[in-house]
Short mmCIF file of C-alpha atoms in Angstrom, two decimals:
data_model
loop_
_atom_site.label_atom_id
_atom_site.label_comp_id
_atom_site.label_asym_id
_atom_site.label_seq_id
_atom_site.Cartn_x
_atom_site.Cartn_y
_atom_site.Cartn_z
CA MET A 1 -14.22 -11.86 16.36
CA PRO A 2 -12.51 -10.18 13.37
CA LYS A 3 -13.90 -6.75 12.49
CA TYR A 4 -12.76 -6.81 8.85
CA GLU A 5 -12.90 -9.26 6.00
CA VAL A 6 -9.50 -8.17 4.67
CA LEU A 7 -6.51 -6.24 5.99
CA VAL A 8 -4.49 -4.69 3.15
CA ILE A 9 -1.13 -3.69 4.56
CA GLY A 10 2.19 -2.38 3.31
CA ILE A 11 5.36 -3.31 5.21
CA GLY A 12 8.75 -1.65 4.92
CA ASN A 13 11.06 1.25 5.69
CA ILE A 14 10.86 4.20 3.29
CA LEU A 15 14.20 5.49 4.58
CA TRP A 16 16.11 2.75 2.75
CA ALA A 17 15.22 2.93 -0.94
CA ASP A 18 13.60 -0.31 -2.18
CA GLU A 19 12.76 -1.39 1.35
CA GLY A 20 9.92 1.09 1.07
CA PHE A 21 8.19 -0.84 -1.71
CA GLY A 22 5.44 -2.22 0.53
CA VAL A 23 4.58 1.20 1.90
CA ARG A 24 4.55 2.88 -1.50
CA ALA A 25 2.48 0.05 -2.95
CA VAL A 26 -0.20 0.25 -0.26
CA GLU A 27 -0.31 4.05 -0.65
CA ALA A 28 -0.94 3.57 -4.38
CA TYR A 29 -3.62 0.97 -3.62
CA HIS A 30 -5.30 3.39 -1.22
CA ARG A 31 -5.24 6.21 -3.78
CA ARG A 32 -6.72 4.03 -6.51
CA PHE A 33 -9.43 2.08 -4.71
CA ALA A 34 -12.34 3.46 -2.71
CA ASP A 35 -12.82 2.82 0.99
CA ASP A 36 -14.79 -0.30 1.89
CA PRO A 37 -16.28 -0.81 5.36
CA VAL A 38 -15.21 -4.48 5.41
CA VAL A 39 -11.65 -3.81 4.19
CA ARG A 40 -8.98 -2.13 6.30
CA VAL A 41 -6.05 -0.53 4.46
CA ILE A 42 -3.00 0.57 6.48
CA ASP A 43 0.62 1.60 6.19
CA GLY A 44 2.34 -0.91 8.46
CA GLY A 45 5.76 0.62 7.94
CA THR A 46 8.18 -0.68 10.55
CA LEU A 47 5.65 -1.05 13.37
CA GLY A 48 6.41 -4.75 13.80
CA ALA A 49 4.83 -6.15 16.96
CA TYR A 50 2.56 -3.12 17.25
CA LEU A 51 0.59 -4.50 14.30
CA ILE A 52 -0.71 -7.47 16.29
CA ASN A 53 -4.14 -5.97 16.97
CA GLU A 54 -4.58 -4.85 13.37
CA VAL A 55 -3.74 -8.33 12.12
CA MET A 56 -6.02 -10.12 14.55
CA GLU A 57 -8.97 -7.94 13.55
CA ALA A 58 -9.03 -9.29 9.97
CA LYS A 59 -10.06 -12.62 8.46
CA ARG A 60 -7.65 -12.35 5.52
CA LEU A 61 -4.33 -10.61 4.99
CA LEU A 62 -3.11 -9.01 1.75
CA ILE A 63 0.47 -7.83 2.26
CA PHE A 64 2.77 -5.72 0.09
CA ASP A 65 6.44 -6.18 0.96
CA CYS A 66 10.03 -6.14 -0.23
CA CYS A 67 11.14 -9.80 -0.41
CA ASP A 68 14.41 -11.65 -0.91
CA PHE A 69 13.46 -14.26 -3.48
CA LYS A 70 17.12 -14.83 -4.40
CA ASP A 71 16.08 -13.64 -7.85
CA GLN A 72 16.74 -10.76 -10.23
CA PRO A 73 16.04 -7.25 -8.87
CA GLY A 74 12.55 -6.13 -9.78
CA THR A 75 11.12 -9.65 -9.81
CA LEU A 76 7.51 -9.56 -8.64
CA LYS A 77 5.90 -12.62 -7.09
CA VAL A 78 2.60 -13.42 -5.43
CA LEU A 79 2.95 -15.88 -2.55
CA ARG A 80 0.15 -17.96 -1.08
CA ASN A 81 -0.29 -20.92 1.24
CA GLU A 82 2.95 -22.92 1.61
CA GLU A 83 4.89 -20.27 -0.31
CA ILE A 84 4.31 -17.86 2.57
CA ARG A 85 6.98 -19.69 4.57
CA LEU A 86 9.65 -18.36 2.22
CA TRP A 87 8.56 -14.80 2.88
CA ALA A 88 7.89 -15.19 6.61
CA SER A 89 11.33 -16.67 7.29
CA THR A 90 13.22 -14.00 5.34
CA LYS A 91 14.46 -10.71 6.74
CA ILE A 92 15.69 -8.40 4.00
CA SER A 93 18.05 -6.30 6.12
CA ALA A 94 18.74 -4.93 9.57
CA HIS A 95 16.40 -2.00 8.83
CA GLN A 96 13.35 -4.17 8.18
CA ALA A 97 10.66 -5.07 10.69
CA GLY A 98 9.22 -8.34 9.38
CA MET A 99 5.76 -9.76 9.93
CA ASN A 100 6.86 -13.23 11.02
CA ASP A 101 6.94 -12.44 14.73
CA VAL A 102 3.56 -10.75 14.47
CA LEU A 103 1.98 -13.81 12.84
CA VAL A 104 3.57 -16.18 15.36
CA THR A 105 2.36 -14.09 18.28
CA ALA A 106 -1.12 -13.90 16.78
CA SER A 107 -1.12 -17.67 16.34
CA LEU A 108 -0.20 -18.19 19.98
CA SER A 109 -3.16 -15.98 20.85
CA GLY A 110 -5.49 -18.25 18.88
CA TYR A 111 -5.61 -16.26 15.63
CA GLU A 112 -5.61 -18.15 12.36
CA PRO A 113 -6.29 -16.13 9.18
CA GLN A 114 -8.50 -17.70 6.54
CA ALA A 115 -5.96 -16.69 3.90
CA ILE A 116 -2.71 -14.76 3.49
CA THR A 117 -1.36 -13.40 0.23
CA VAL A 118 1.94 -11.57 -0.12
CA VAL A 119 2.69 -9.42 -3.15
CA GLY A 120 6.43 -8.92 -3.05
CA VAL A 121 9.28 -7.59 -5.14
CA GLN A 122 13.00 -8.36 -5.15
CA PRO A 123 14.93 -5.18 -4.21
CA LEU A 124 17.89 -3.67 -6.02
CA GLU A 125 19.06 -1.04 -3.52
CA LEU A 126 18.75 -1.12 0.27
CA GLU A 127 21.53 1.22 1.37
CA ASP A 128 20.53 4.58 -0.11
CA TYR A 129 19.53 6.42 3.06
CA GLY A 130 16.50 8.59 2.41
CA GLY A 131 16.34 7.27 -1.12
CA SER A 132 13.38 6.61 -3.34
CA LEU A 133 12.49 3.33 -5.00
CA THR A 134 14.88 2.39 -7.78
CA GLY A 135 13.40 2.51 -11.26
CA ILE A 136 13.23 -1.25 -11.70
CA VAL A 137 11.33 -1.68 -8.43
CA ASN A 138 9.12 1.34 -9.01
CA GLU A 139 7.99 -0.25 -12.29
CA GLN A 140 6.46 -3.08 -10.28
CA ILE A 141 3.99 -0.87 -8.41
CA GLU A 142 1.40 -1.12 -11.18
CA PRO A 143 1.71 -4.93 -11.60
CA ALA A 144 1.51 -5.24 -7.81
CA LEU A 145 -1.78 -3.31 -7.75
CA GLN A 146 -3.12 -5.53 -10.53
CA ALA A 147 -2.15 -8.65 -8.57
CA ALA A 148 -3.78 -7.26 -5.44
CA GLN A 149 -6.97 -6.40 -7.31
CA GLU A 150 -7.13 -9.92 -8.74
CA GLN A 151 -6.70 -11.42 -5.29
CA MET A 152 -9.42 -9.23 -3.80
CA ILE A 153 -11.78 -10.26 -6.62
CA ALA A 154 -10.95 -13.92 -5.99
CA TRP A 155 -11.85 -13.42 -2.33
CA GLY A 156 -15.14 -11.82 -3.31
CA PHE A 157 -14.28 -8.21 -2.44
CA ALA A 158 -13.75 -6.53 -5.80
CA PRO A 159 -12.34 -3.05 -5.06
CA ARG A 160 -14.06 -0.07 -6.68
CA LYS A 161 -11.91 2.61 -8.26
CA ARG A 162 -12.21 6.04 -6.70
CA ASP A 163 -13.96 8.82 -8.55
CA ALA A 164 -11.60 11.32 -10.16
CA TYR A 165 -12.77 14.16 -7.90
CA GLU A 166 -12.71 12.12 -4.68
CA GLU A 167 -10.47 13.42 -1.90
CA VAL A 168 -8.05 10.83 -0.55
CA VAL A 169 -7.04 11.07 3.10
CA PRO A 170 -3.40 9.91 3.53
CA LEU A 171 -2.81 6.66 5.41
CA GLY A 172 -0.22 8.37 7.59
CA GLU A 173 1.58 11.67 7.89
CA ALA A 174 1.04 13.70 4.73
CA THR A 175 4.72 14.74 4.65
CA LEU A 176 5.72 11.08 4.33
CA GLU A 177 3.53 10.45 1.31
CA ARG A 178 5.66 9.72 -1.71
CA THR A 179 5.47 13.03 -3.57
CA PRO A 180 6.23 15.43 -0.69
CA TYR A 181 8.80 13.03 0.74
CA GLU A 182 10.75 12.75 -2.50
CA GLU A 183 10.44 16.42 -3.43
CA GLY A 184 11.75 17.41 -0.01
CA ARG A 185 14.79 15.16 -0.12
CA PRO A 186 18.07 17.14 0.12
CA SER A 187 20.65 16.76 -2.64
CA GLU A 188 23.67 14.48 -2.35
CA ASN A 189 25.80 17.57 -1.64
CA GLU A 190 23.55 18.46 1.29
CA ALA A 191 23.11 15.00 2.80
CA CYS A 192 25.30 11.91 2.47
CA ARG A 193 23.35 8.91 1.18
CA PHE A 194 25.19 6.11 2.99
CA ALA A 195 26.45 7.28 6.38
CA ASP A 196 27.30 10.26 8.54
CA VAL A 197 29.85 12.18 6.47
CA ARG A 198 31.72 13.13 9.66
CA PHE A 199 32.89 9.53 10.00
CA LEU A 200 33.94 9.06 6.38
CA LYS A 201 36.89 11.45 6.43
#
């Protein structure tokens, strides 16, 4: 039997610019909203098949991800029901570990979520190695949190905002949280953004 009412999860690879949208969005969600014993919030990163147990322990899935909507960069969409097929069948790039295989495997094991909602954004840049979110995608973090909050309310699990003084334990390694990760990034002179400089000469 599922242990949680909702699994809130961010999918993506922070090493490739806008592909990290899902991870940065779920981090922001975690910082803003207080812990709830019936809601599990995780950074799914590029774990792929290793997420099967996490997925099967929840009745509903709320997923942040970078999505190829064939639309303008920065476009934010909320997908539900039949629209999920568009997201599940799309792999953004070779760096991305999608959720489709996880959901198929879970289904074969008898798991059927009560509901799935995907909050996704169309990327602009996927080839800036070690890069941050582009400005146009970063601007969608706040609308994504609003969309997620509205979905949680609709499901009957209105998230409570954290108190200003409340300590927030990182979802993963503290050094990979957005601020330390971006502040520690070497300059373009120190590290090539697109390949190993030794092979570009």
